[in-house]
Structure formats: C-alpha cells, structure tokens
Amino acid sequence: MAEAERIIGTPDIPDAEGADGAEPQQPSGGASPADGGQGRRKILVLLGVAVLAYLLDLVSKMIVVAKLEHEEPIEIFGAWLKFDAIRNAGAAFGIGEAFTVIFTAIAAVVIVVIIRLARKLYSLPWAIALGLLLGGALGNLTDRIFRAPGVFKGAVVDFIAPAHFAVFNLADSAIVCGGILIVILSFKGLDPDGTVHKD
C-alpha cells in the first residue's frame, strides 16, 4: 500500500488557512477585476461630464458669436444680468490679458494632469469634479487655439455679464464649480482613489 501511494502520489489538499494557520494572501499587483470595473465606470462619468460641459460651452459660444456679437446686450434680469458678447484674451473673468500664451499652456497642463489622474480614479464625486474641470479647460483652450488673433493667442468668447462682476462663459462656470467641489472633497478627506483620510 505504501509503495502504491509512493508511485501514484497523494494530492495536496490546501488548508483554508494555509499551512501555518495564516489567512490566504490575495495576489498582489493591482486592483481586483471588480475594482477595475468601478474605475472604468468612474472614468466614463468623468468623460461624460467633460463632454457635456464642453458641448454646452461650445454651442453657447457659437450662438453668441452668430447672434449677439456686435449687437446690443440682452437683458435677462433687468440690470442685474445681461448677455453681452466680448472677446477676452486673459484668463477667467478677464484676468491677465497680457499672458494669453501662458494661460493656454496652463490649460494644456491641467488637461494632461486630469487625464493622468483618471487612471487612479475610484470616486464618483471626484469624477464629476474633474469632468467639470476638463470640460471647462477644453472649452477655453479651443478658443485659444482656433479664434483670432492666432493659434495659442486666441481670445475667449465671454457673454454672461452679472451686474458689478466680470463677464464670463460656461467654461469658466464649469471650472469654478469643479474647483469648489474639489475643495469640499479635500476638506472632507476624500481622495480621488476613493479612500477617506482624517488629518
């Protein structure tokens, strides 16, 4: 019998807790397939929000240029809010008109950073916030590239003119909303990868 067992061999039956009583280890080397699926869904949310913000900004600017530019401002809420088309060579809200190329480069860097960060994205609120930032940055970058006076020096189309405030556009609004959401998430201790930390 012993000789038969030696020739045939006896199958190893793994212990549920391992030979030394320790819990079985999960394979290392990254997130599980379930985590990967969640990450892909969050990236889709980011891209969906970015595309929506970008298209809303693009369409609104096309309408403004075609219908409102070189025309009298349109009053929305009396003197408190008007639609008034202007060309802004500076940053959001007309800041720094002498540094158009620099602001163009900053927008491009922001887009690259968001795309790289998306690989570790497992948080839905962060996906929405980054999507708003990405869509807004792409909206204004499109103006910088394709509008006069030239590539990377183009003036952004602004048209939302509240009383006693700078004129802005939907891309600026998306950037500000995304930035505010990121500040709130940071104060709450929620990281883009979904972990929560308390300092």
mmCIF file of N, CA and C in Angstrom, residues 1-14:
data_model
loop_
_atom_site.group_PDB
_atom_site.id
_atom_site.type_symbol
_atom_site.label_atom_id
_atom_site.label_comp_id
_atom_site.label_asym_id
_atom_site.label_seq_id
_atom_site.Cartn_x
_atom_site.Cartn_y
_atom_site.Cartn_z
ATOM 1 N N MET A 1 0.842 -1.203 0.000
ATOM 2 C CA MET A 1 0.000 0.000 0.000
ATOM 3 C C MET A 1 0.869 1.241 0.000
ATOM 4 N N ALA A 2 1.909 1.235 0.852
ATOM 5 C CA ALA A 2 2.817 2.377 0.906
ATOM 6 C C ALA A 2 3.512 2.577 -0.431
ATOM 7 N N GLU A 3 3.877 1.446 -1.103
ATOM 8 C CA GLU A 3 4.530 1.536 -2.384
ATOM 9 C C GLU A 3 3.597 2.130 -3.444
ATOM 10 N N ALA A 4 2.299 1.747 -3.383
ATOM 11 C CA ALA A 4 1.313 2.275 -4.330
ATOM 12 C C ALA A 4 1.138 3.765 -4.134
ATOM 13 N N GLU A 5 1.098 4.203 -2.854
ATOM 14 C CA GLU A 5 0.956 5.629 -2.590
ATOM 15 C C GLU A 5 2.177 6.402 -3.089
ATOM 16 N N ARG A 6 3.367 5.768 -2.964
ATOM 17 C CA ARG A 6 4.567 6.452 -3.416
ATOM 18 C C ARG A 6 4.541 6.636 -4.920
ATOM 19 N N ILE A 7 4.055 5.601 -5.662
ATOM 20 C CA ILE A 7 4.038 5.667 -7.125
ATOM 21 C C ILE A 7 2.938 6.610 -7.612
ATOM 22 N N ILE A 8 1.711 6.440 -7.066
ATOM 23 C CA ILE A 8 0.578 7.250 -7.535
ATOM 24 C C ILE A 8 0.669 8.673 -6.999
ATOM 25 N N GLY A 9 1.070 8.784 -5.765
ATOM 26 C CA GLY A 9 1.124 10.103 -5.118
ATOM 27 C C GLY A 9 -0.217 10.471 -4.531
ATOM 28 N N THR A 10 -0.202 11.250 -3.514
ATOM 29 C CA THR A 10 -1.448 11.712 -2.894
ATOM 30 C C THR A 10 -1.601 13.186 -3.190
ATOM 31 N N PRO A 11 -2.791 13.649 -3.635
ATOM 32 C CA PRO A 11 -2.986 15.062 -3.973
ATOM 33 C C PRO A 11 -2.880 15.934 -2.733
ATOM 34 N N ASP A 12 -2.262 17.102 -2.933
ATOM 35 C CA ASP A 12 -2.191 18.065 -1.834
ATOM 36 C C ASP A 12 -3.532 18.763 -1.694
ATOM 37 N N ILE A 13 -4.072 18.760 -0.486
ATOM 38 C CA ILE A 13 -5.337 19.427 -0.200
ATOM 39 C C ILE A 13 -5.013 20.688 0.554
ATOM 40 N N PRO A 14 -5.154 21.879 -0.076
ATOM 41 C CA PRO A 14 -4.774 23.109 0.596
ATOM 42 C C PRO A 14 -5.669 23.402 1.777
#
